[in-house]
Coordinates of C-alpha atoms in Angstrom, one line a residue:
M1 CA 4.7 28.7 -3.1
L2 CA 6.9 28.6 -6.1
N3 CA 10.0 29.0 -4.0
L4 CA 8.9 25.8 -2.1
L5 CA 8.9 23.9 -5.3
I6 CA 12.2 25.4 -6.6
E7 CA 14.5 25.4 -3.4
P8 CA 15.0 21.7 -3.2
L9 CA 15.9 21.3 -7.0
Q10 CA 19.0 23.6 -6.3
F11 CA 20.7 20.4 -4.9
E12 CA 21.9 17.8 -7.1
F13 CA 21.1 15.1 -4.8
M14 CA 17.3 16.1 -4.9
R15 CA 17.5 16.5 -8.6
N16 CA 18.9 12.9 -9.0
A17 CA 16.4 11.5 -6.3
I18 CA 13.4 13.0 -8.1
A19 CA 14.5 11.7 -11.5
V20 CA 14.8 8.3 -10.1
G21 CA 11.4 8.6 -8.4
V22 CA 9.5 9.7 -11.5
L23 CA 11.2 6.7 -13.4
L24 CA 10.3 4.1 -10.6
G25 CA 6.7 5.7 -10.5
I26 CA 6.3 4.7 -14.0
L27 CA 8.1 1.4 -13.9
C28 CA 6.6 0.0 -10.7
A29 CA 3.1 0.9 -11.9
V30 CA 3.3 -1.0 -15.1
V31 CA 5.0 -3.9 -13.7
G32 CA 2.7 -3.9 -10.7
S33 CA -0.4 -3.9 -12.8
Y34 CA 0.2 -7.2 -14.1
L35 CA 1.0 -8.5 -10.5
I36 CA -2.3 -7.2 -9.3
V37 CA -4.4 -8.8 -12.0
Q38 CA -2.7 -12.1 -11.6
Q39 CA -2.8 -11.8 -7.8
M40 CA 0.9 -12.3 -7.4
G41 CA 1.5 -9.4 -4.9
M42 CA 3.1 -11.8 -2.4
M43 CA 5.8 -12.7 -5.1
V44 CA 7.2 -9.1 -4.8
D45 CA 7.8 -9.7 -1.1
M46 CA 9.6 -12.9 -1.7
I47 CA 11.9 -11.8 -4.4
A48 CA 12.5 -8.5 -2.8
H49 CA 14.0 -10.4 0.2
S50 CA 15.6 -13.1 -2.0
V51 CA 17.7 -10.5 -4.0
L52 CA 19.6 -9.7 -0.8
A53 CA 21.4 -13.0 -0.9
G54 CA 23.1 -12.0 -4.0
L55 CA 24.5 -8.7 -2.7
P56 CA 27.4 -10.0 -0.5
V57 CA 28.3 -12.6 -3.1
A58 CA 28.6 -10.0 -5.7
F59 CA 30.3 -7.4 -3.4
S60 CA 33.0 -10.0 -2.3
L61 CA 33.8 -10.9 -6.0
G62 CA 34.0 -7.3 -7.0
F63 CA 31.0 -7.4 -9.4
N64 CA 28.3 -4.9 -9.7
I65 CA 25.9 -5.8 -6.8
S66 CA 22.8 -5.2 -9.1
I67 CA 23.8 -8.2 -11.0
G68 CA 24.2 -10.3 -7.9
A69 CA 20.8 -9.1 -6.6
F70 CA 19.1 -10.0 -10.1
I71 CA 20.6 -13.6 -10.3
S72 CA 19.6 -14.3 -6.7
G73 CA 16.0 -13.1 -7.5
I74 CA 15.7 -15.2 -10.5
I75 CA 17.0 -18.3 -8.7
S76 CA 14.4 -17.9 -5.9
A77 CA 11.6 -17.7 -8.4
V78 CA 12.9 -20.7 -10.4
I79 CA 13.0 -22.8 -6.9
M80 CA 9.6 -21.6 -6.1
A81 CA 8.1 -22.7 -9.7
W82 CA 10.0 -26.0 -9.3
I83 CA 8.6 -26.8 -5.7
Q84 CA 5.1 -25.7 -7.0
S85 CA 5.3 -28.1 -9.9
Q86 CA 6.6 -31.1 -8.0
S87 CA 4.1 -30.9 -5.0
R88 CA 0.7 -30.1 -3.9
L89 CA 1.9 -27.3 -1.6
K90 CA 0.1 -23.9 -1.7
I91 CA 2.0 -21.1 -3.4
D92 CA 1.8 -18.8 -0.4
A93 CA 3.4 -21.5 1.9
V94 CA 6.1 -22.1 -0.7
M95 CA 6.8 -18.2 -0.9
A96 CA 7.1 -18.0 2.8
L97 CA 9.6 -20.7 2.9
I98 CA 11.8 -19.3 0.3
L99 CA 11.6 -15.7 1.5
S100 CA 12.9 -16.7 5.0
T101 CA 15.5 -19.0 3.5
F102 CA 17.0 -16.5 1.3
L103 CA 17.0 -13.9 4.0
A104 CA 18.8 -16.4 6.2
I105 CA 21.3 -17.1 3.4
S106 CA 22.0 -13.3 2.9
I107 CA 22.5 -12.8 6.7
T108 CA 24.9 -16.0 6.7
L109 CA 26.9 -14.9 3.6
I110 CA 27.4 -11.4 5.1
S111 CA 29.0 -12.9 8.1
L112 CA 31.0 -15.5 6.5
L113 CA 32.2 -13.3 3.6
R114 CA 33.0 -10.4 6.1
T115 CA 31.3 -7.8 3.8
T116 CA 31.1 -5.4 6.6
K117 CA 31.3 -2.5 4.2
L118 CA 28.0 -3.6 2.6
D119 CA 25.3 -1.2 3.7
L120 CA 22.6 -3.7 4.4
D121 CA 20.4 -1.3 6.1
G122 CA 20.5 0.9 2.9
F123 CA 19.1 -1.9 0.8
L124 CA 16.6 -2.9 3.5
F125 CA 15.1 0.7 4.0
G126 CA 16.4 2.5 1.0
N127 CA 18.1 5.9 0.8
I128 CA 16.9 7.7 -2.4
L129 CA 19.0 10.8 -1.5
S130 CA 22.1 8.8 -2.0
V131 CA 21.5 7.8 -5.8
A132 CA 24.3 9.1 -8.2
P133 CA 23.9 10.0 -11.8
A134 CA 24.9 6.5 -12.8
D135 CA 22.0 5.1 -10.7
V136 CA 19.5 7.4 -12.6
Q137 CA 21.0 6.2 -15.9
Q138 CA 20.9 2.4 -14.7
T139 CA 17.1 3.1 -13.6
F140 CA 16.4 4.8 -17.1
V141 CA 17.8 1.9 -19.0
I142 CA 15.8 -0.8 -17.0
T143 CA 12.7 1.3 -17.3
L144 CA 13.1 1.8 -21.1
V145 CA 13.8 -1.9 -21.7
I146 CA 10.7 -3.0 -19.8
L147 CA 8.4 -0.6 -21.3
V148 CA 9.5 -1.3 -24.7
A149 CA 9.0 -5.1 -24.0
V150 CA 5.6 -4.4 -22.6
K151 CA 4.7 -2.5 -25.7
L152 CA 5.9 -5.0 -28.2
L153 CA 4.2 -7.9 -26.3
Y154 CA 1.2 -6.3 -24.9
K155 CA -1.3 -8.5 -26.6
E156 CA 0.4 -11.7 -25.6
L157 CA 1.0 -10.6 -22.2
L158 CA -2.8 -9.6 -21.8
F159 CA -3.9 -13.0 -23.2
Y160 CA -1.6 -14.7 -20.7
T161 CA -2.6 -12.5 -17.8
F162 CA -6.2 -13.2 -18.1
D163 CA -6.4 -16.8 -19.5
P164 CA -2.9 -18.6 -19.0
L165 CA -4.5 -22.0 -20.0
G166 CA -5.9 -20.5 -23.2
A167 CA -2.6 -18.9 -23.9
Q168 CA -0.8 -22.3 -23.6
A169 CA -3.4 -24.0 -25.7
S170 CA -2.9 -21.5 -28.5
G171 CA 0.6 -22.1 -28.7
L172 CA 2.2 -19.1 -26.8
P173 CA 5.4 -19.9 -25.1
V174 CA 3.8 -19.4 -21.5
N175 CA 7.1 -20.6 -19.8
W176 CA 9.0 -17.9 -21.4
I177 CA 6.4 -15.4 -20.8
Y178 CA 6.3 -16.3 -17.1
F179 CA 10.2 -16.0 -17.1
G180 CA 10.1 -12.7 -18.7
M181 CA 7.5 -11.5 -16.2
I182 CA 9.8 -12.7 -13.3
S183 CA 12.8 -11.0 -14.7
A184 CA 10.9 -7.8 -15.2
I185 CA 9.6 -8.0 -11.4
T186 CA 13.3 -8.7 -10.4
L187 CA 14.8 -6.0 -12.4
T188 CA 12.4 -3.5 -11.0
I189 CA 13.0 -4.6 -7.4
V190 CA 16.8 -4.2 -8.0
A191 CA 16.3 -0.6 -9.4
S192 CA 14.2 0.2 -6.4
L193 CA 16.5 -1.2 -3.7
Q194 CA 18.2 2.2 -3.3
T195 CA 15.1 4.1 -3.3
V196 CA 12.6 2.5 -1.0
G197 CA 14.6 -0.6 0.0
A198 CA 13.6 -4.3 0.0
L199 CA 11.1 -3.9 2.8
L200 CA 9.0 -1.0 1.4
V201 CA 9.3 -1.9 -2.4
I202 CA 6.1 -3.9 -2.3
S203 CA 4.2 -0.6 -1.6
L204 CA 5.7 1.1 -4.7
L205 CA 5.0 -2.0 -6.9
I206 CA 1.4 -2.6 -5.6
G207 CA 0.1 0.8 -4.2
P208 CA -0.2 2.7 -7.3
G209 CA -1.7 -0.2 -9.4
I210 CA -4.4 -1.0 -6.7
T211 CA -5.2 2.7 -6.5
A212 CA -5.7 2.8 -10.2
Y213 CA -7.7 -0.5 -10.1
L214 CA -10.3 1.3 -8.0
L215 CA -10.7 4.1 -10.5
V216 CA -10.5 2.4 -13.9
K217 CA -11.3 -1.1 -15.2
E218 CA -9.0 -1.7 -18.3
L219 CA -5.4 -2.8 -17.9
H220 CA -3.8 -0.1 -20.1
L221 CA -5.6 2.6 -18.3
M222 CA -4.7 1.0 -15.0
M223 CA -1.0 1.2 -16.1
G224 CA -1.3 4.7 -17.3
L225 CA -3.2 6.2 -14.2
G226 CA -0.9 3.9 -11.9
S227 CA 2.1 5.7 -13.4
I228 CA 0.6 9.2 -12.6
I229 CA -0.1 8.1 -9.2
G230 CA 3.5 6.5 -8.7
I231 CA 5.0 9.8 -10.0
T232 CA 2.9 11.8 -7.9
A233 CA 3.7 9.8 -4.7
S234 CA 7.5 9.7 -5.5
V235 CA 7.9 13.4 -6.0
T236 CA 5.5 14.5 -3.2
G237 CA 7.2 12.1 -0.9
M238 CA 10.6 13.6 -1.8
Y239 CA 9.3 17.2 -0.9
F240 CA 7.9 15.8 2.4
S241 CA 11.3 14.2 3.1
Y242 CA 13.1 17.5 2.4
Y243 CA 10.9 19.9 4.3
L244 CA 9.9 17.6 7.3
N245 CA 13.1 15.7 7.5
M246 CA 11.5 12.4 7.1
P247 CA 13.2 9.2 5.9
S248 CA 12.6 9.4 2.0
G249 CA 11.4 5.9 1.4
A250 CA 9.0 6.0 4.2
A251 CA 7.7 9.3 3.0
I252 CA 7.0 8.0 -0.5
V253 CA 5.3 4.8 0.9
L254 CA 3.0 6.9 3.2
V255 CA 2.0 9.2 0.3
V256 CA 1.1 6.0 -1.7
F257 CA -1.1 4.9 1.1
G258 CA -2.7 8.2 1.5
L259 CA -3.6 8.2 -2.3
F260 CA -4.9 4.8 -2.0
L261 CA -7.0 5.7 0.9
V262 CA -8.6 8.7 -1.1
A263 CA -9.4 6.3 -3.8
L264 CA -10.8 3.7 -1.5
L265 CA -13.2 6.3 0.0
F266 CA -14.2 8.4 -2.9
S267 CA -13.8 6.2 -6.0
P268 CA -16.9 7.0 -8.2
S269 CA -17.8 3.2 -8.7
Q270 CA -16.1 1.5 -5.8
G271 CA -15.6 4.1 -3.1
I272 CA -16.8 3.3 0.4
L273 CA -18.4 6.7 0.9
T274 CA -19.6 7.2 -2.8
R275 CA -20.9 3.9 -4.2
K276 CA -24.6 3.2 -4.4
R277 CA -26.1 1.1 -1.4
G278 CA -28.1 -1.9 -2.6

């Protein structure tokens, strides 16, 4: 049994992958918890597709593609907020329009800029086994920055999350708080692109959080338990990927869903099989 745990760690690519998986397990759970309580889960999907438009531009200009992805994600969120403020359209309809538009922009730019060396499939589906030490360092920095910001602004974020109108009335800079949350979401997605990819990142951001939501009630407990679930899913998925020759991103997502299903069925207070019948 011990050999099964140790053998994959002999390879540097597995050590790097597991390190990134642990960091993202924590980061995605913390950011995702805010998204869940604010019912903003679909925003992850929108930004995850929107960041792709910045990749070919940054690649063709010789910039770090993470910077291009971040800028593109922020632009999409700003456009969404502007359209929402200027119309009576439902937010889900606006998100769907922006998602498809930015995806079309990314496909068009890849063709026009002839960035054939850009591995779009890798960003769509992820390949955590290809992460380098520099990627681990980048993910660590992003995780550290966001965790410190959440720690310092926890009370303000909590107030804004559960009572945005009250937060605005009390004088809190709600627009800056909103922009900060969008930035955190976008940074998390950028950090996750090489791990699970743009199409599966919503699971890593939402899955551990909603699993914890079935088990605990307070936000800080939800973040803590969600982080444990995220780490467990990432590491377990990596071992499944190694021994069963599965795609790594898909393996992580399937473990996330498996843990959610267990909580859904057996949660002491909300489990389908364990809750008291009225």
